[in-house]
Amino acid sequence: MRRKLAAGNWKMNGLNEALAEMQKLAESHADSTTEILLCPPATLLSRAANTLGDTAIILGGQDCHAVKNGAHTGDISADMLADAGAKWVIVGHSERREDHDEHNEDVRAKANAAWEAGLGAIICLGESLAQREAANTLDIIAGQLAGSIPDNATAENLVIAYEPIWAIGTGKVPTLAQIGEVHDFIRARMERRFGAGVGRGIRILYGGSVKPDNATEIFSVPNVDGALVGGASLKAADFSQIIDALEAG
Ligand code: PEP
């Protein structure tokens, strides 16, 4: 009942020539049943929207400001992302939390701003290595869920991405049991907070060093509804294999 989602986070990568990779991806997944989302840098969004046209690939932003407009030099509002062709926006990525000192309340405000602009919000959360080693993972996740997700979440406007910080860009991946434990925990929390209907409909992505050679086993874990992919989403050939693995699962 939950539509699978393959989301690519290009981070601070991608110049004009990268549009060709998007086009390649669109051509090889014209009839995809999986939802395919690319989040390029904001500078490419409008051009990407023109390139992709009405293909199966949709676009998202990587962050947004919490307010609609104003004196915030260098920032981008959710309305601006929507205007440029985005349908979703990633908020609370660990690199934002770390590099820009963003906390749960900031993430919550950004998710609300996304919803006001008509965008869906992909809210990221995950523990550090020290927190995992101290056996605090589920407490940390519980706090991030409670603090980052606004009360008016629905299965349509929210996607949660579980991304252990120590797995992002490192090539290290949690065991399938560790992924399963956290995804089951998130599902249970969402059902408890929003009711079984909404809680069961919210998609939960895994993110952290997903590659073509580990995607199939990660997607076999219950309550993994797709992936948020960084490095391996930059090349159409790699991301394509991950999408195929998701669709086959
Ligand atoms: C990410 O940026 O969200 C991510 C998961 O990166 P990578 O796939 O490169 O680990």
mmCIF file of C-alpha atoms and ligand atoms in Angstrom:
data_model
loop_
_atom_site.group_PDB
_atom_site.id
_atom_site.type_symbol
_atom_site.label_atom_id
_atom_site.label_comp_id
_atom_site.label_asym_id
_atom_site.label_seq_id
_atom_site.Cartn_x
_atom_site.Cartn_y
_atom_site.Cartn_z
ATOM 1 C CA MET A 1 0.000 0.000 0.000
ATOM 2 C CA ARG A 2 2.978 2.337 0.435
ATOM 3 C CA ARG A 3 4.475 3.417 -2.884
ATOM 4 C CA LYS A 4 8.203 2.778 -2.915
ATOM 5 C CA LEU A 5 10.438 5.819 -3.169
ATOM 6 C CA ALA A 6 13.988 6.139 -4.488
ATOM 7 C CA ALA A 7 15.308 9.593 -3.620
ATOM 8 C CA GLY A 8 18.661 10.944 -4.749
ATOM 9 C CA ASN A 9 20.385 13.673 -2.755
ATOM 10 C CA TRP A 10 23.025 15.290 -4.933
ATOM 11 C CA LYS A 11 24.272 17.524 -2.097
ATOM 12 C CA MET A 12 26.706 20.210 -3.392
ATOM 13 C CA ASN A 13 27.350 18.384 -6.658
ATOM 14 C CA GLY A 14 26.103 19.021 -10.168
ATOM 15 C CA LEU A 15 26.753 21.538 -12.926
ATOM 16 C CA ASN A 16 24.889 22.017 -16.188
ATOM 17 C CA GLU A 17 26.406 18.866 -17.697
ATOM 18 C CA ALA A 18 24.753 16.759 -14.991
ATOM 19 C CA LEU A 19 21.403 17.317 -16.698
ATOM 20 C CA ALA A 20 22.457 14.637 -19.180
ATOM 21 C CA GLU A 21 22.598 12.094 -16.316
ATOM 22 C CA MET A 22 19.049 13.046 -15.334
ATOM 23 C CA GLN A 23 17.868 12.574 -18.868
ATOM 24 C CA LYS A 24 19.520 9.149 -19.039
ATOM 25 C CA LEU A 25 17.794 8.136 -15.823
ATOM 26 C CA ALA A 26 14.435 9.375 -17.097
ATOM 27 C CA GLU A 27 14.840 7.413 -20.324
ATOM 28 C CA SER A 28 15.627 4.149 -18.545
ATOM 29 C CA HIS A 29 12.734 4.456 -16.068
ATOM 30 C CA ALA A 30 9.924 5.762 -18.222
ATOM 31 C CA ASP A 31 7.435 3.198 -16.884
ATOM 32 C CA SER A 32 8.568 3.024 -13.292
ATOM 33 C CA THR A 33 6.085 2.014 -10.616
ATOM 34 C CA THR A 34 8.511 3.333 -8.006
ATOM 35 C CA GLU A 35 8.458 7.036 -7.220
ATOM 36 C CA ILE A 36 11.798 8.493 -8.320
ATOM 37 C CA LEU A 37 12.937 11.783 -6.847
ATOM 38 C CA LEU A 38 16.096 13.740 -7.545
ATOM 39 C CA CYS A 39 17.225 16.553 -5.254
ATOM 40 C CA PRO A 40 19.910 18.443 -7.184
ATOM 41 C CA PRO A 41 21.432 21.707 -5.956
ATOM 42 C CA ALA A 42 18.924 24.558 -6.101
ATOM 43 C CA THR A 43 20.863 26.174 -8.935
ATOM 44 C CA LEU A 44 19.876 23.288 -11.226
ATOM 45 C CA LEU A 45 16.228 22.936 -10.253
ATOM 46 C CA SER A 46 14.627 25.050 -12.977
ATOM 47 C CA ARG A 47 16.829 23.619 -15.711
ATOM 48 C CA ALA A 48 16.202 20.118 -14.391
ATOM 49 C CA ALA A 49 12.455 20.761 -14.479
ATOM 50 C CA ASN A 50 12.755 21.784 -18.124
ATOM 51 C CA THR A 51 14.931 18.777 -18.940
ATOM 52 C CA LEU A 52 12.667 16.258 -17.222
ATOM 53 C CA GLY A 53 9.376 17.742 -18.417
ATOM 54 C CA ASP A 54 6.626 15.223 -17.757
ATOM 55 C CA THR A 55 8.902 12.186 -17.334
ATOM 56 C CA ALA A 56 8.445 9.897 -14.325
ATOM 57 C CA ILE A 57 11.174 11.669 -12.371
ATOM 58 C CA ILE A 58 10.186 14.361 -9.911
ATOM 59 C CA LEU A 59 12.371 16.978 -8.253
ATOM 60 C CA GLY A 60 13.043 18.155 -4.742
ATOM 61 C CA GLY A 61 15.126 20.666 -2.826
ATOM 62 C CA GLN A 62 17.785 19.802 -0.242
ATOM 63 C CA ASP A 63 16.723 22.342 2.387
ATOM 64 C CA CYS A 64 14.450 25.338 2.795
ATOM 65 C CA HIS A 65 14.178 28.306 5.116
ATOM 66 C CA ALA A 66 11.447 28.279 7.735
ATOM 67 C CA VAL A 67 9.879 31.556 6.587
ATOM 68 C CA LYS A 68 8.317 32.485 3.249
ATOM 69 C CA ASN A 69 10.551 35.406 2.263
ATOM 70 C CA GLY A 70 12.559 38.267 3.710
ATOM 71 C CA ALA A 71 16.027 39.404 4.697
ATOM 72 C CA HIS A 72 17.850 36.045 4.751
ATOM 73 C CA THR A 73 20.770 36.407 2.373
ATOM 74 C CA GLY A 74 21.648 33.197 0.594
ATOM 75 C CA ASP A 75 18.660 31.231 1.848
ATOM 76 C CA ILE A 76 15.904 29.659 -0.222
ATOM 77 C CA SER A 77 12.245 29.442 0.765
ATOM 78 C CA ALA A 78 9.929 26.504 0.199
ATOM 79 C CA ASP A 79 7.824 28.689 -2.120
ATOM 80 C CA MET A 80 10.919 29.323 -4.242
ATOM 81 C CA LEU A 81 11.616 25.604 -4.499
ATOM 82 C CA ALA A 82 8.022 24.937 -5.509
ATOM 83 C CA ASP A 83 8.226 27.764 -8.037
ATOM 84 C CA ALA A 84 11.357 26.168 -9.533
ATOM 85 C CA GLY A 85 9.634 22.813 -9.990
ATOM 86 C CA ALA A 86 10.200 20.936 -6.713
ATOM 87 C CA LYS A 87 7.581 18.626 -5.219
ATOM 88 C CA TRP A 88 9.521 17.634 -2.091
ATOM 89 C CA VAL A 89 12.208 19.067 0.132
ATOM 90 C CA ILE A 90 14.702 17.289 2.384
ATOM 91 C CA VAL A 91 14.857 18.844 5.862
ATOM 92 C CA GLY A 92 17.007 17.967 8.838
ATOM 93 C CA HIS A 93 19.748 16.172 6.933
ATOM 94 C CA SER A 94 22.593 15.473 9.362
ATOM 95 C CA GLU A 95 24.908 17.663 7.289
ATOM 96 C CA ARG A 96 22.504 20.576 7.824
ATOM 97 C CA ARG A 97 22.091 19.738 11.493
ATOM 98 C CA GLU A 98 25.878 19.672 11.875
ATOM 99 C CA ASP A 99 27.144 22.353 9.456
ATOM 100 C CA HIS A 100 24.381 24.846 10.217
ATOM 101 C CA ASP A 101 23.637 23.972 13.829
ATOM 102 C CA GLU A 102 20.052 23.010 13.031
ATOM 103 C CA HIS A 103 18.041 21.460 15.836
ATOM 104 C CA ASN A 104 14.786 19.527 15.959
ATOM 105 C CA GLU A 105 12.704 22.697 16.374
ATOM 106 C CA ASP A 106 14.311 24.223 13.252
ATOM 107 C CA VAL A 107 13.585 21.066 11.286
ATOM 108 C CA ARG A 108 9.978 21.112 12.467
ATOM 109 C CA ALA A 109 9.582 24.750 11.365
ATOM 110 C CA LYS A 110 11.061 23.935 7.966
ATOM 111 C CA ALA A 111 8.704 20.980 7.515
ATOM 112 C CA ASN A 112 5.773 23.279 8.292
ATOM 113 C CA ALA A 113 7.090 25.807 5.768
ATOM 114 C CA ALA A 114 7.341 23.031 3.169
ATOM 115 C CA TRP A 115 3.735 22.011 3.780
ATOM 116 C CA GLU A 116 2.515 25.601 3.560
ATOM 117 C CA ALA A 117 4.195 25.834 0.150
ATOM 118 C CA GLY A 118 2.517 22.610 -0.986
ATOM 119 C CA LEU A 119 5.712 20.541 -0.857
ATOM 120 C CA GLY A 120 6.182 17.193 0.833
ATOM 121 C CA ALA A 121 8.881 17.060 3.534
ATOM 122 C CA ILE A 122 11.489 14.311 3.815
ATOM 123 C CA ILE A 123 12.540 14.591 7.443
ATOM 124 C CA CYS A 124 15.948 13.040 8.159
ATOM 125 C CA LEU A 125 17.065 11.634 11.460
ATOM 126 C CA GLY A 126 19.702 9.278 12.754
ATOM 127 C CA GLU A 127 22.213 8.627 15.490
ATOM 128 C CA SER A 128 25.946 9.314 15.635
ATOM 129 C CA LEU A 129 28.433 6.489 16.136
ATOM 130 C CA ALA A 130 28.983 7.513 19.762
ATOM 131 C CA GLN A 131 25.235 7.401 20.411
ATOM 132 C CA ARG A 132 24.960 3.943 18.848
ATOM 133 C CA GLU A 133 27.928 2.639 20.803
ATOM 134 C CA ALA A 134 26.385 3.971 23.990
ATOM 135 C CA ALA A 135 23.180 2.019 23.137
ATOM 136 C CA ASN A 136 21.228 5.279 22.868
ATOM 137 C CA THR A 137 20.011 4.892 19.299
ATOM 138 C CA LEU A 138 16.299 4.413 19.983
ATOM 139 C CA ASP A 139 16.211 7.234 22.548
ATOM 140 C CA ILE A 140 17.837 9.574 20.055
ATOM 141 C CA ILE A 141 15.417 8.530 17.316
ATOM 142 C CA ALA A 142 12.455 8.969 19.669
ATOM 143 C CA GLY A 143 13.572 12.498 20.509
ATOM 144 C CA GLN A 144 14.130 13.412 16.866
ATOM 145 C CA LEU A 145 10.726 12.035 15.849
ATOM 146 C CA ALA A 146 8.944 13.911 18.616
ATOM 147 C CA GLY A 147 10.875 17.134 18.057
ATOM 148 C CA SER A 148 11.200 17.303 14.275
ATOM 149 C CA ILE A 149 7.826 16.115 12.997
ATOM 150 C CA PRO A 150 4.947 18.602 13.185
ATOM 151 C CA ASP A 151 1.542 17.471 14.447
ATOM 152 C CA ASN A 152 -0.240 17.807 11.117
ATOM 153 C CA ALA A 153 1.771 15.115 9.350
ATOM 154 C CA THR A 154 -0.005 12.850 6.897
ATOM 155 C CA ALA A 155 1.027 9.860 4.810
ATOM 156 C CA GLU A 156 1.032 12.172 1.789
ATOM 157 C CA ASN A 157 3.061 15.111 3.095
ATOM 158 C CA LEU A 158 5.701 13.285 5.148
ATOM 159 C CA VAL A 159 8.501 10.837 4.400
ATOM 160 C CA ILE A 160 10.964 9.897 7.134
ATOM 161 C CA ALA A 161 14.563 9.052 6.241
ATOM 162 C CA TYR A 162 16.499 7.055 8.825
ATOM 163 C CA GLU A 163 20.144 7.893 8.187
ATOM 164 C CA PRO A 164 22.699 6.767 10.765
ATOM 165 C CA ILE A 165 25.277 9.572 10.620
ATOM 166 C CA TRP A 166 28.149 7.101 10.728
ATOM 167 C CA ALA A 167 26.868 5.383 7.576
ATOM 168 C CA ILE A 168 26.581 8.510 5.412
ATOM 169 C CA GLY A 169 29.294 8.647 2.770
ATOM 170 C CA THR A 170 31.466 6.174 4.688
ATOM 171 C CA GLY A 171 30.737 2.845 3.005
ATOM 172 C CA LYS A 172 29.715 1.482 6.436
ATOM 173 C CA VAL A 173 26.208 0.090 6.621
ATOM 174 C CA PRO A 174 24.302 -1.106 9.704
ATOM 175 C CA THR A 175 23.339 -4.756 9.853
ATOM 176 C CA LEU A 176 19.939 -5.630 8.472
ATOM 177 C CA ALA A 177 18.801 -6.308 12.041
ATOM 178 C CA GLN A 178 19.907 -2.831 13.123
ATOM 179 C CA ILE A 179 18.077 -1.219 10.193
ATOM 180 C CA GLY A 180 14.992 -3.312 10.904
ATOM 181 C CA GLU A 181 14.972 -2.439 14.591
ATOM 182 C CA VAL A 182 14.986 1.306 13.914
ATOM 183 C CA HIS A 183 12.444 1.162 11.076
ATOM 184 C CA ASP A 184 10.051 -0.943 13.171
ATOM 185 C CA PHE A 185 10.501 1.493 16.040
ATOM 186 C CA ILE A 186 9.723 4.495 13.799
ATOM 187 C CA ARG A 187 6.658 2.729 12.406
ATOM 188 C CA ALA A 188 5.356 1.968 15.895
ATOM 189 C CA ARG A 189 5.930 5.569 17.025
ATOM 190 C CA MET A 190 4.126 6.951 13.979
ATOM 191 C CA GLU A 191 1.150 4.635 14.531
ATOM 192 C CA ARG A 192 1.008 5.605 18.190
ATOM 193 C CA ARG A 193 1.182 9.330 17.469
ATOM 194 C CA PHE A 194 -0.919 9.643 14.304
ATOM 195 C CA GLY A 195 -3.128 6.561 14.481
ATOM 196 C CA ALA A 196 -2.814 3.284 12.625
ATOM 197 C CA GLY A 197 -4.101 4.619 9.281
ATOM 198 C CA VAL A 198 -1.663 7.511 8.947
ATOM 199 C CA GLY A 199 1.139 5.751 10.812
ATOM 200 C CA ARG A 200 1.067 2.770 8.482
ATOM 201 C CA GLY A 201 0.955 4.991 5.402
ATOM 202 C CA ILE A 202 4.032 7.119 6.155
ATOM 203 C CA ARG A 203 7.005 5.983 4.112
ATOM 204 C CA ILE A 204 10.293 5.312 5.877
ATOM 205 C CA LEU A 205 13.472 5.415 3.812
ATOM 206 C CA TYR A 206 16.862 4.075 4.773
ATOM 207 C CA GLY A 207 19.886 6.243 3.909
ATOM 208 C CA GLY A 208 23.615 5.725 4.378
ATOM 209 C CA SER A 209 25.970 4.188 1.796
ATOM 210 C CA VAL A 210 23.233 2.510 -0.245
ATOM 211 C CA LYS A 211 24.925 1.134 -3.373
ATOM 212 C CA PRO A 212 23.917 -1.156 -6.240
ATOM 213 C CA ASP A 213 25.555 -4.124 -4.481
ATOM 214 C CA ASN A 214 23.782 -3.769 -1.110
ATOM 215 C CA ALA A 215 20.421 -2.352 -2.201
ATOM 216 C CA THR A 216 18.586 -5.648 -2.637
ATOM 217 C CA GLU A 217 19.307 -6.865 0.894
ATOM 218 C CA ILE A 218 18.488 -3.491 2.452
ATOM 219 C CA PHE A 219 15.156 -3.394 0.597
ATOM 220 C CA SER A 220 14.311 -6.850 1.931
ATOM 221 C CA VAL A 221 13.997 -5.421 5.460
ATOM 222 C CA PRO A 222 10.359 -4.892 6.541
ATOM 223 C CA ASN A 223 9.320 -1.239 6.865
ATOM 224 C CA VAL A 224 12.067 -0.096 4.485
ATOM 225 C CA ASP A 225 10.015 1.685 1.817
ATOM 226 C CA GLY A 226 12.926 2.941 -0.231
ATOM 227 C CA ALA A 227 16.169 4.816 0.088
ATOM 228 C CA LEU A 228 17.671 8.262 0.329
ATOM 229 C CA VAL A 229 20.849 7.931 -1.705
ATOM 230 C CA GLY A 230 23.760 10.354 -1.815
ATOM 231 C CA GLY A 231 26.893 9.372 -3.750
ATOM 232 C CA ALA A 232 25.322 6.554 -5.745
ATOM 233 C CA SER A 233 22.582 8.839 -7.081
ATOM 234 C CA LEU A 234 25.036 10.997 -9.022
ATOM 235 C CA LYS A 235 25.553 8.487 -11.813
ATOM 236 C CA ALA A 236 22.460 7.341 -13.675
ATOM 237 C CA ALA A 237 23.915 3.831 -14.110
ATOM 238 C CA ASP A 238 24.331 3.345 -10.341
ATOM 239 C CA PHE A 239 21.073 4.934 -9.258
ATOM 240 C CA SER A 240 19.259 2.992 -11.926
ATOM 241 C CA GLN A 241 20.391 -0.320 -10.418
ATOM 242 C CA ILE A 242 19.188 0.816 -6.987
ATOM 243 C CA ILE A 243 15.795 1.747 -8.464
ATOM 244 C CA ASP A 244 15.602 -1.654 -10.171
ATOM 245 C CA ALA A 245 16.417 -3.403 -6.882
ATOM 246 C CA LEU A 246 13.662 -1.447 -5.129
ATOM 247 C CA GLU A 247 11.142 -2.216 -7.829
ATOM 248 C CA ALA A 248 12.017 -5.917 -7.792
ATOM 249 C CA GLY A 249 11.751 -6.227 -3.998
HETATM 250 C C1 PEP B 1 22.770 11.140 2.090
HETATM 251 O O1 PEP B 1 23.381 12.114 1.715
HETATM 252 O O2 PEP B 1 21.649 11.296 2.553
HETATM 253 C C2 PEP B 1 23.406 9.823 1.988
HETATM 254 C C3 PEP B 1 22.765 8.803 2.460
HETATM 255 O O3 PEP B 1 24.641 9.771 1.390
HETATM 256 P P1 PEP B 1 25.420 8.428 0.911
HETATM 257 O O4 PEP B 1 24.417 7.591 0.159
HETATM 258 O O5 PEP B 1 26.510 8.947 0.035
HETATM 259 O O6 PEP B 1 25.900 7.737 2.128
#
